[in-house]
Amino acid sequence: MANTNITGILEKMTGKDKDYRYMATSDLLSELNKESFKADQDLESKLTNIVLQQLEDASGDVSGLAVKCLAPLVKKVNEERVVEMTDKLCDKLLNGKDQHRDTASIALKAVIVEVTTASLSEKILVSLAPQLINGVTN
């Protein structure tokens, strides 16, 4: 699918109707699972921000699908974007609303499980360890 079609999916993901958000998130998941999917830097940013936003969706079905989008997304974006995602998820886990903490925890685990390179693992560890230790001690 062309980036213009992905942009259309992203617009539907932020709509008011939960059924449209669900279907758009499902469409995005299908696109992310395709080997041919490529995203430029601008699209990577939009994708990660909207998927992370979907984790707090009022509909549990939409937020559940958003968690499923994270695994293939980690494989499609650059390392800096993955570190940024883990930082945002850690912030949601430590400082977010109570009802969103479980989802943030599951999402963070989903992202970390998909990390396969030592360099990315080290970057994530350096970024998350102090935040998590601080969260546990507070």
Coordinates of C-alpha atoms in Angstrom, one line a residue, residues 29-118:
L29 CA -1.7 -4.5 11.5
S30 CA -2.1 -6.2 8.2
E31 CA 0.1 -3.7 6.4
L32 CA 2.8 -3.9 9.1
N33 CA 2.9 -7.6 8.7
K34 CA 3.7 -7.4 5.0
E35 CA 7.3 -7.9 4.1
S36 CA 7.1 -5.1 1.5
F37 CA 6.0 -2.4 4.0
K38 CA 8.5 0.5 4.3
A39 CA 8.1 3.7 6.1
D40 CA 10.0 7.0 5.8
Q41 CA 11.1 8.9 8.8
D42 CA 8.0 11.1 8.9
L43 CA 5.6 8.2 8.6
E44 CA 7.5 6.3 11.3
S45 CA 6.9 9.1 13.7
K46 CA 3.2 9.3 12.8
L47 CA 2.8 5.5 13.1
T48 CA 4.5 5.2 16.5
N49 CA 2.6 8.2 17.9
I50 CA -0.8 7.1 16.8
V51 CA -0.3 3.4 17.8
L52 CA 0.9 4.6 21.3
Q53 CA -2.1 6.9 21.5
Q54 CA -4.4 3.9 20.6
L55 CA -3.2 2.1 23.7
E56 CA -5.3 4.5 25.7
D57 CA -8.4 4.1 23.6
A58 CA -11.7 3.8 25.4
S59 CA -12.4 0.6 23.5
G60 CA -10.5 -2.4 24.9
D61 CA -10.6 -4.1 21.5
V62 CA -8.9 -1.1 19.8
S63 CA -6.2 -0.9 22.5
G64 CA -5.6 -4.7 22.3
L65 CA -5.1 -4.4 18.5
A66 CA -2.7 -1.5 19.0
V67 CA -0.6 -3.7 21.3
K68 CA -0.5 -6.3 18.5
C69 CA 0.7 -3.6 16.1
L70 CA 3.8 -2.9 18.2
A71 CA 5.6 -6.2 17.5
P72 CA 5.8 -5.7 13.7
L73 CA 6.3 -2.0 14.1
V74 CA 9.5 -2.6 16.1
K75 CA 10.9 -4.5 13.1
K76 CA 9.9 -1.7 10.7
V77 CA 11.3 1.4 12.4
N78 CA 14.8 2.6 13.2
E79 CA 16.4 2.0 16.6
E80 CA 16.0 5.5 17.9
R81 CA 12.3 5.3 17.3
V82 CA 12.1 2.0 19.3
V83 CA 14.0 3.7 22.2
E84 CA 11.6 6.6 22.0
M85 CA 8.6 4.2 22.1
T86 CA 10.0 2.3 25.1
D87 CA 10.5 5.7 26.9
K88 CA 6.9 6.7 26.2
L89 CA 5.6 3.3 27.3
C90 CA 7.7 3.5 30.5
D91 CA 6.3 6.9 31.2
K92 CA 2.7 5.7 30.7
L93 CA 3.5 2.8 33.0
L94 CA 4.9 4.9 35.8
N95 CA 2.9 8.1 35.5
G96 CA -0.2 7.2 33.5
K97 CA -3.7 6.7 34.6
D98 CA -4.4 3.5 36.6
Q99 CA -6.7 2.0 34.0
H100 CA -3.9 2.3 31.3
R101 CA -1.0 0.9 33.3
D102 CA -1.8 -2.7 32.5
T103 CA -1.9 -2.0 28.8
A104 CA 1.3 0.0 29.0
S105 CA 3.0 -2.9 30.8
I106 CA 1.9 -5.4 28.2
A107 CA 2.9 -3.1 25.4
L108 CA 6.3 -2.5 26.8
K109 CA 6.8 -6.2 27.1
A110 CA 5.7 -6.7 23.5
V111 CA 8.2 -4.2 22.3
I112 CA 11.1 -5.6 24.4
V113 CA 10.5 -9.1 23.3
E114 CA 10.9 -8.1 19.6
V115 CA 14.3 -6.5 20.2
T116 CA 16.9 -8.7 18.5
T117 CA 20.1 -6.6 18.3
A118 CA 22.6 -6.1 21.1

